[in-house]
Short mmCIF file of C-alpha atoms in Angstrom, two decimals:
data_model
loop_
_atom_site.label_atom_id
_atom_site.label_comp_id
_atom_site.label_asym_id
_atom_site.label_seq_id
_atom_site.Cartn_x
_atom_site.Cartn_y
_atom_site.Cartn_z
CA MET S 412 0.00 0.00 0.00
CA ALA S 413 2.81 2.27 0.83
CA GLY S 414 4.22 1.60 -2.59
CA HIS S 415 0.94 2.50 -4.30
CA GLY S 416 0.71 5.62 -2.26
CA ALA S 417 4.19 6.60 -3.37
CA LEU S 418 3.26 6.07 -7.02
CA ARG S 419 0.20 8.26 -6.71
CA ARG S 420 2.05 11.06 -4.96
CA PRO S 421 1.84 14.25 -7.09
CA PRO S 422 5.10 15.93 -8.20
CA ALA S 423 6.50 18.74 -6.19
CA ALA S 424 4.55 21.94 -6.69
CA SER S 425 7.69 23.89 -7.57
CA SER S 426 8.53 21.69 -10.60
CA ALA S 427 5.12 21.92 -12.31
CA PRO S 428 5.33 25.57 -13.42
CA HIS S 429 8.95 25.03 -14.54
CA GLN S 430 8.06 22.12 -16.83
CA GLY S 431 5.08 23.96 -18.25
CA PHE S 432 7.23 26.98 -19.05
CA THR S 433 9.85 24.80 -20.75
CA SER S 434 7.24 23.09 -22.92
CA ARG S 435 5.68 26.37 -23.97
CA ALA S 436 9.09 27.91 -24.74
CA LEU S 437 10.11 24.92 -26.86
CA LEU S 438 6.81 25.01 -28.77
CA LEU S 439 7.20 28.74 -29.36
CA LEU S 440 10.78 28.30 -30.60
CA LEU S 441 9.82 25.53 -33.02
CA THR S 442 7.00 27.69 -34.37
CA VAL S 443 8.75 31.05 -34.63
CA LEU S 444 12.18 29.92 -35.91
CA PRO S 445 11.01 28.45 -39.26
CA LEU S 446 8.77 31.48 -39.81
CA ALA S 447 11.64 33.85 -39.07
CA LEU S 448 14.01 32.01 -41.41
CA ALA S 449 11.40 31.92 -44.19
CA SER S 450 10.76 35.65 -43.78
CA PHE S 451 14.48 36.38 -43.81
CA ALA S 452 14.96 34.38 -47.02
CA PHE S 453 11.99 36.15 -48.63
CA VAL S 454 13.38 39.58 -47.77
CA LEU S 455 16.82 38.65 -49.13
CA GLN S 456 15.38 37.40 -52.40
CA TRP S 457 13.07 40.43 -52.72
CA ARG S 458 16.04 42.73 -52.21
CA GLY S 459 18.22 40.79 -54.63
CA GLY S 460 20.37 39.01 -52.03
CA VAL S 461 19.39 35.56 -53.35
CA ASP S 462 19.35 35.20 -57.11
CA ASP S 463 18.70 31.68 -58.33
CA LEU S 464 18.01 31.86 -62.05
CA THR S 465 16.25 28.51 -62.00
CA SER S 466 13.52 30.03 -59.83
CA ARG S 467 12.65 32.37 -62.72
CA TRP S 468 11.83 29.56 -65.13
CA PRO S 469 8.21 28.76 -65.91
CA ALA S 470 7.08 25.62 -64.12
CA ALA S 471 6.25 23.99 -67.46
CA ASP S 472 9.90 24.04 -68.49
CA ALA S 473 11.34 22.81 -65.21
CA GLN S 474 11.11 19.13 -66.10
CA ARG S 475 12.15 19.46 -69.74
CA PHE S 476 15.30 21.48 -69.20
CA PRO S 477 18.51 19.62 -68.24
CA VAL S 478 20.21 19.83 -64.85
CA MET S 479 17.35 20.94 -62.68
CA ASP S 480 18.22 18.63 -59.79
CA SER S 481 20.90 19.37 -57.24
CA ASN S 482 22.74 16.08 -57.78
CA ASN S 483 24.84 17.67 -60.51
CA ASN S 484 26.18 20.33 -58.18
CA SER S 485 29.05 18.05 -57.26
CA HIS S 486 30.58 18.79 -60.67
CA LEU S 487 31.05 22.42 -59.73
CA GLY S 488 33.69 21.61 -57.19
CA SER S 489 35.43 18.97 -59.25
CA SER S 490 39.01 19.11 -60.45
CA ALA S 491 40.21 20.08 -63.91
CA SER S 492 40.47 16.39 -64.82
CA ASP S 493 36.69 16.21 -64.58
CA CYS S 494 36.12 18.67 -67.43
CA ALA S 495 34.71 15.92 -69.60
CA ASP S 496 32.16 15.14 -66.90
CA ILE S 497 31.20 18.81 -66.69
CA LEU S 498 30.42 18.89 -70.40
CA GLY S 499 28.67 15.54 -70.11
CA ARG S 500 29.58 12.12 -71.42
CA SER S 501 26.12 10.61 -71.75
CA SER S 502 23.46 11.19 -74.38
CA SER S 503 21.51 13.42 -71.99
CA PRO S 504 22.89 16.94 -71.52
CA SER S 505 24.49 17.42 -68.11
CA PHE S 506 26.22 20.79 -68.19
CA PRO S 507 25.74 22.43 -64.75
CA TYR S 508 25.15 25.95 -65.95
CA TYR S 509 23.12 27.30 -63.06
CA ARG S 510 23.28 26.38 -59.41
CA GLY S 511 26.45 27.60 -57.75
CA TRP S 512 27.83 29.13 -60.95
CA ASN S 513 30.00 32.24 -60.69
CA PHE S 514 28.12 34.56 -63.06
CA ASN S 515 30.78 37.26 -62.76
CA LEU S 516 33.34 35.00 -64.38
CA GLY S 517 35.64 37.11 -66.54
CA LYS S 518 34.19 40.41 -65.33
CA ASP S 519 37.60 42.06 -64.95
CA ARG S 520 39.48 40.14 -67.62
CA LYS S 521 41.42 41.89 -70.35
CA PRO S 522 40.98 42.10 -73.25
CA LYS S 523 37.18 42.33 -73.20
CA ILE S 524 35.70 39.95 -75.76
CA CYS S 525 32.17 39.78 -77.13
CA ILE S 526 30.41 37.29 -79.38
CA THR S 527 27.47 38.09 -81.62
CA THR S 528 25.15 35.58 -83.26
CA SER S 529 21.84 35.29 -85.10
CA THR S 530 19.88 32.30 -83.85
CA SER S 531 16.52 30.59 -83.75
CA ALA S 532 17.79 27.64 -81.67
CA GLY S 533 16.38 26.38 -78.37
CA LEU S 534 17.85 26.63 -74.88
CA GLU S 535 19.29 23.12 -75.04
CA GLN S 536 21.72 24.40 -77.68
CA ILE S 537 22.20 28.05 -76.69
CA ILE S 538 22.81 27.64 -72.94
CA PRO S 539 25.80 25.22 -73.12
CA TRP S 540 27.20 27.33 -75.98
CA LEU S 541 26.95 30.48 -73.85
CA PHE S 542 28.55 29.10 -70.73
CA TYR S 543 31.31 27.27 -72.58
CA HIS S 544 32.41 30.61 -74.03
CA LYS S 545 31.97 32.33 -70.66
CA VAL S 546 34.55 29.90 -69.29
CA LEU S 547 36.91 30.83 -72.13
CA GLY S 548 36.68 34.49 -71.11
CA VAL S 549 33.90 36.00 -73.25
CA SER S 550 32.22 38.74 -71.22
CA GLN S 551 29.41 39.94 -73.51
CA PHE S 552 26.97 38.24 -75.88
CA PHE S 553 24.77 40.03 -78.44
CA LEU S 554 22.07 37.59 -79.53
CA PHE S 555 19.78 38.46 -82.44
CA VAL S 556 16.92 36.06 -81.84
CA GLU S 557 13.90 34.91 -83.79
CA GLY S 558 11.83 31.74 -84.04
CA LYS S 559 12.15 29.45 -81.04
CA ALA S 560 14.82 31.58 -79.35
CA ALA S 561 12.50 34.62 -79.34
CA LYS S 562 9.60 32.91 -77.55
CA PRO S 563 8.90 34.66 -74.23
CA HIS S 564 9.44 31.67 -71.93
CA LEU S 565 12.83 30.96 -73.55
CA SER S 566 14.06 34.51 -74.03
CA ALA S 567 13.26 35.29 -70.38
CA VAL S 568 15.86 32.72 -69.33
CA LEU S 569 18.48 34.16 -71.69
CA GLU S 570 17.81 37.74 -70.59
CA ALA S 571 18.33 36.72 -66.95
CA ILE S 572 21.93 35.71 -67.65
CA PRO S 573 24.43 38.54 -66.95
CA GLY S 574 26.34 39.67 -70.02
CA VAL S 575 23.62 38.57 -72.46
CA LYS S 576 21.79 41.16 -74.58
CA LEU S 577 18.89 40.10 -76.81
CA MET S 578 17.68 41.85 -79.96
CA TYR S 579 14.37 40.76 -81.45
CA ARG S 580 13.50 40.83 -85.14
CA THR S 581 10.86 43.52 -84.82
CA ARG S 582 9.53 45.88 -87.46
CA GLU S 583 11.56 48.64 -85.83
CA LEU S 584 14.76 46.61 -86.23
CA GLU S 585 14.01 45.82 -89.86
CA GLU S 586 13.25 49.46 -90.65
CA LYS S 587 16.52 50.48 -89.03
CA GLN S 588 18.49 47.88 -90.98
CA ALA S 589 16.75 48.89 -94.22
CA LYS S 590 18.65 52.19 -93.96
CA SER S 591 22.04 50.49 -93.61
CA ARG S 592 24.81 51.48 -96.02
CA ILE S 593 25.36 47.75 -96.61
CA TRP S 594 22.56 47.82 -99.21
CA ASN S 595 24.70 50.13 -101.32
CA GLU S 596 27.84 47.99 -101.03
CA THR S 597 28.89 45.62 -103.82
CA TRP S 598 30.50 43.00 -101.56
CA LEU S 599 27.12 41.62 -100.45
CA ALA S 600 24.98 42.46 -103.48
CA ALA S 601 25.01 38.91 -104.88
CA PHE S 602 23.08 37.70 -101.81
CA PHE S 603 20.27 40.29 -101.83
CA TYR S 604 16.61 39.32 -102.34
CA LYS S 605 17.14 35.57 -102.28
CA PRO S 606 15.50 33.06 -99.90
CA CYS S 607 16.78 30.66 -97.22
CA ASN S 608 20.56 30.59 -96.77
CA TYR S 609 21.13 33.74 -98.82
CA GLU S 610 18.59 35.65 -96.74
CA LEU S 611 20.22 34.39 -93.53
CA PHE S 612 23.65 35.53 -94.75
CA VAL S 613 22.33 39.07 -95.34
CA LYS S 614 20.58 39.10 -91.93
CA GLN S 615 23.79 38.00 -90.24
CA SER S 616 25.76 40.79 -91.91
CA LEU S 617 23.19 43.45 -90.93
CA ASN S 618 23.15 42.12 -87.37
CA MET S 619 26.95 42.12 -87.22
CA GLU S 620 26.93 45.77 -88.27
CA MET S 621 24.65 46.65 -85.34
CA ALA S 622 26.69 44.50 -82.97
CA ILE S 623 29.82 46.53 -83.75
CA VAL S 624 28.15 49.68 -82.42
CA MET S 625 26.88 47.80 -79.35
CA ALA S 626 30.36 46.42 -78.72
CA GLN S 627 31.89 49.91 -78.92
CA ASN S 628 29.31 51.26 -76.47
CA ALA S 629 30.01 48.37 -74.10
CA GLY S 630 33.78 49.02 -74.14
CA MET S 631 34.69 45.74 -75.83
CA ASP S 632 38.16 45.13 -77.33
CA TRP S 633 37.37 42.21 -79.67
CA ILE S 634 34.25 41.00 -81.47
CA ILE S 635 33.60 37.55 -82.93
CA HIS S 636 30.66 36.36 -85.01
CA LEU S 637 29.85 32.75 -84.18
CA ASP S 638 26.90 30.46 -84.85
CA THR S 639 25.39 28.47 -81.99
CA ASP S 640 26.63 25.22 -83.55
CA GLU S 641 30.24 26.40 -83.28
CA LEU S 642 32.67 26.34 -80.35
CA LEU S 643 35.99 28.18 -80.24
CA HIS S 644 39.00 25.98 -79.46
CA PRO S 645 41.79 28.27 -78.13
CA ALA S 646 44.69 25.87 -78.64
CA GLY S 647 48.10 27.50 -78.49
CA ALA S 648 47.36 29.56 -75.37
CA GLN S 649 49.25 28.83 -72.15
CA GLU S 650 45.92 28.02 -70.59
CA TYR S 651 42.63 27.09 -72.22
CA SER S 652 41.68 30.76 -72.45
CA LEU S 653 40.46 32.99 -75.24
CA THR S 654 41.53 36.10 -73.32
CA SER S 655 45.05 34.74 -73.02
CA LEU S 656 45.11 33.91 -76.73
CA LEU S 657 43.94 37.34 -77.90
CA SER S 658 46.05 39.26 -75.39
CA ASP S 659 49.16 37.88 -77.14
CA VAL S 660 48.09 39.19 -80.57
CA PRO S 661 50.45 42.01 -81.73
CA ALA S 662 48.95 45.51 -81.51
CA ASP S 663 49.23 46.12 -85.27
CA VAL S 664 46.99 43.12 -86.08
CA ASP S 665 43.36 44.04 -86.79
CA MET S 666 41.87 40.60 -87.25
CA VAL S 667 42.72 36.98 -86.50
CA VAL S 668 41.25 33.91 -88.21
CA PHE S 669 40.25 30.68 -86.47
CA PRO S 670 40.44 27.97 -89.18
CA ASN S 671 37.40 25.71 -88.98
CA TYR S 672 37.39 22.03 -88.08
CA GLU S 673 34.23 20.35 -89.40
CA SER S 674 32.65 17.57 -87.37
CA THR S 675 32.27 14.22 -89.05
CA ILE S 676 29.15 12.08 -88.72
CA GLU S 677 29.80 9.50 -85.99
CA ARG S 678 26.39 7.96 -85.24
CA ASP S 679 22.78 8.47 -86.21
CA ASP S 680 21.55 8.73 -82.60
CA ILE S 681 23.47 11.83 -81.43
CA LYS S 682 21.38 13.91 -79.01
CA ASP S 683 23.88 16.39 -77.54
CA PRO S 684 26.61 17.20 -80.11
CA PHE S 685 28.80 19.34 -77.82
CA SER S 686 29.36 16.44 -75.42
CA GLU S 687 29.02 13.42 -77.72
CA VAL S 688 30.79 14.39 -80.97
CA SER S 689 34.58 14.17 -80.86
CA MET S 690 35.73 13.59 -84.46
CA PHE S 691 36.67 16.57 -86.64
CA LYS S 692 38.28 17.09 -90.03
CA LYS S 693 41.35 19.22 -89.56
CA ASN S 694 41.46 22.36 -91.68
CA TYR S 695 43.99 22.41 -94.50
CA ASP S 696 45.48 25.59 -92.99
CA HIS S 697 46.80 23.37 -90.19
CA LEU S 698 48.18 20.66 -92.48
CA PRO S 699 50.88 20.48 -95.16
CA LYS S 700 49.09 21.40 -98.39
CA GLU S 701 50.77 18.62 -100.37
CA THR S 702 49.56 16.02 -97.85
CA TYR S 703 46.03 17.36 -97.62
CA PHE S 704 45.27 17.80 -101.30
CA GLY S 705 47.45 14.88 -102.36
CA LEU S 706 45.45 12.43 -100.26
CA TYR S 707 42.03 14.09 -100.50
CA LYS S 708 40.74 11.87 -103.30
CA GLU S 709 41.94 8.74 -101.51
CA ALA S 710 40.42 9.87 -98.20
CA SER S 711 37.03 10.80 -99.66
CA HIS S 712 36.82 7.79 -102.06
CA GLY S 713 35.06 10.03 -104.56
CA ASN S 714 32.28 10.73 -102.05
CA PRO S 715 31.05 14.33 -102.50
CA ASN S 716 29.45 14.14 -99.05
CA TYR S 717 32.89 14.09 -97.43
CA PHE S 718 33.06 17.83 -97.24
CA LEU S 719 33.80 21.07 -95.46
CA THR S 720 30.70 23.26 -95.29
CA TYR S 721 33.12 26.16 -95.39
CA GLY S 722 36.89 26.31 -95.46
CA ASN S 723 37.71 29.89 -94.55
CA GLY S 724 37.12 29.73 -90.78
CA LYS S 725 35.73 32.51 -88.58
CA SER S 726 37.53 35.65 -87.46
CA ALA S 727 37.86 37.93 -84.45
CA ALA S 728 38.16 41.67 -85.08
CA ARG S 729 39.73 44.32 -82.91
CA ILE S 730 37.11 46.99 -82.14
CA GLN S 731 38.07 50.19 -83.95
CA ASN S 732 36.56 52.98 -86.00
CA HIS S 733 35.13 52.18 -89.46
CA LEU S 734 34.95 48.44 -88.72
CA ARG S 735 32.39 46.59 -90.83
CA PRO S 736 31.32 42.99 -91.47
CA ASN S 737 32.52 41.24 -94.60
CA GLY S 738 29.97 38.47 -94.70
CA ALA S 739 29.34 36.09 -91.81
CA HIS S 740 32.95 34.83 -91.68
CA ARG S 741 35.05 37.96 -91.84
CA TRP S 742 35.37 41.59 -90.84
CA HIS S 743 36.78 44.52 -92.81
CA ASN S 744 37.29 48.27 -92.53
CA TYR S 745 35.77 51.06 -94.61
CA MET S 746 38.92 53.20 -94.41
CA LYS S 747 41.84 50.77 -94.73
CA ALA S 748 42.95 47.29 -95.71
CA PRO S 749 43.06 45.49 -92.34
CA HIS S 750 46.06 43.47 -91.19
CA GLU S 751 44.84 39.90 -90.77
CA ILE S 752 46.64 36.79 -89.51
CA LYS S 753 45.65 33.15 -88.95
CA PHE S 754 46.09 31.20 -85.74
CA GLU S 755 48.41 28.25 -86.23
CA GLU S 756 46.73 26.08 -83.59
CA ALA S 757 43.47 27.68 -82.42
CA ALA S 758 40.36 26.71 -84.37
CA VAL S 759 36.59 26.94 -84.45
CA LEU S 760 34.83 23.59 -84.09
CA HIS S 761 31.81 23.44 -86.39
CA TYR S 762 29.21 20.85 -85.38
CA THR S 763 27.52 20.47 -88.76
CA TYR S 764 24.92 17.79 -89.55
CA THR S 765 25.82 15.97 -86.33
CA LYS S 766 22.23 14.95 -85.56
CA PHE S 767 19.86 13.17 -87.87
CA SER S 768 17.32 15.93 -87.19
CA ASP S 769 19.74 18.45 -88.75
CA LEU S 770 18.87 16.89 -92.08
CA THR S 771 15.16 17.62 -91.72
CA SER S 772 15.36 20.94 -89.87
CA ARG S 773 16.67 22.81 -92.93
CA ARG S 774 13.85 21.32 -94.99
CA ASP S 775 11.30 22.58 -92.47
CA ARG S 776 12.73 26.13 -92.51
CA CYS S 777 12.80 26.59 -96.28
CA GLY S 778 9.97 26.80 -98.79
CA CYS S 779 11.94 25.90 -101.91
CA LYS S 780 10.87 23.10 -104.20
CA PRO S 781 13.02 19.93 -103.95
CA THR S 782 14.36 20.18 -107.49
CA LYS S 783 17.96 20.65 -108.61
CA GLU S 784 17.11 23.94 -110.26
CA ASP S 785 15.02 25.49 -107.49
CA VAL S 786 17.40 24.67 -104.62
CA LYS S 787 20.06 26.81 -106.28
CA ARG S 788 17.95 29.83 -105.27
CA CYS S 789 18.04 28.75 -101.63
CA PHE S 790 21.40 27.18 -100.80
CA MET S 791 24.99 28.11 -101.59
CA LEU S 792 26.52 24.66 -101.13
CA ASP S 793 25.96 21.59 -103.29
CA PHE S 794 25.84 19.47 -100.16
CA ASP S 795 23.07 21.59 -98.58
CA ARG S 796 21.14 21.40 -101.84
CA ALA S 797 21.44 17.61 -102.01
CA ALA S 798 20.54 17.28 -98.32
CA PHE S 799 17.39 19.39 -98.81
CA ILE S 800 16.23 17.27 -101.76
CA ILE S 801 16.87 14.01 -99.88
CA ALA S 802 15.07 15.27 -96.76
CA SER S 803 12.11 16.39 -98.88
CA THR S 804 11.69 13.30 -101.07
CA ALA S 805 13.18 10.23 -99.34
CA THR S 806 11.89 7.91 -96.62
CA GLU S 807 13.50 7.98 -93.17
CA GLU S 808 15.37 4.76 -93.95
CA GLU S 809 16.71 6.24 -97.19
CA MET S 810 17.76 9.41 -95.37
CA LEU S 811 19.65 7.37 -92.75
CA HIS S 812 21.44 5.46 -95.47
CA TRP S 813 22.31 8.69 -97.28
#
């Protein structure tokens, strides 16, 4: 009985208020702390203290766009030997271009380099292209966008990236370009008022002209015109750096040429060319001429599809007065003959016809008839003409075989 009485004895009166206070304090802490932290985070983000670009994406795109999970963040702290992993080895893109990225990369680098392009590509192509060149030291991008690239939910992502300036193909832009002195120049006259590739070439030249002024206003030192299926390869620099490469160019040189290396078709199931394609045809500027042309027939086995879409490379121009475009591959000057040199090691990697869909995409963008005569109005290259006809008339199996 004594034992039962001891069990039923109430606790000391002095301990009851103490325990009640402790419980209430703990409950209050667990309630207030998360609310305080959430409020603090909200205030920081509202004031600009937290700036996660992925939070700006529309919810509809979150699942479709690569690298939206945090598992890829481990790449950001990896060593230089993991560069291949950063660019992605698998068929699914895995370039970690957002979370944890240093968006001020190259902010204070010299010389200041900008790239201009005209594109209708999607984010899956433009974003890796942008950040690859950011790593090389490019600080400013002037993107003339139309088609897919100009859609609001895609362009909003591009505009949120520091150093990226978008120009849309509006009526105002076209009216401004209609007054360009380029229309009175003979060097581009052969391309005027023609469809498809010819029209694109003229657009690129007009856009390059505007980009020169934008580059001058932004205080740039060099300007490069590059398509979004091209990557610069700054071989010959002490480090893998475009700024290092161009900083060593003598002061009297106005322009430097990157000879082009054309990709070769490796497989018919390529999804992400920048990370999957590794085979390129070396430009003849980087080979002994006797060897290249002496063995060309043997190497191509008479196959006209073993080709270079272009052989003259792409060039970088030093920003200066009276600079003008000279087509999509070169720059010139209205007042003098510019001093131009070629890099002996650096190149531009051109990922051309790397995906099977590249064969049909040109067909879908051009309204020409698939005849040998009509395609001459649309395409400059015999290969592009043949590809358009095949894509317009053949079955998928025949296109794969071709």
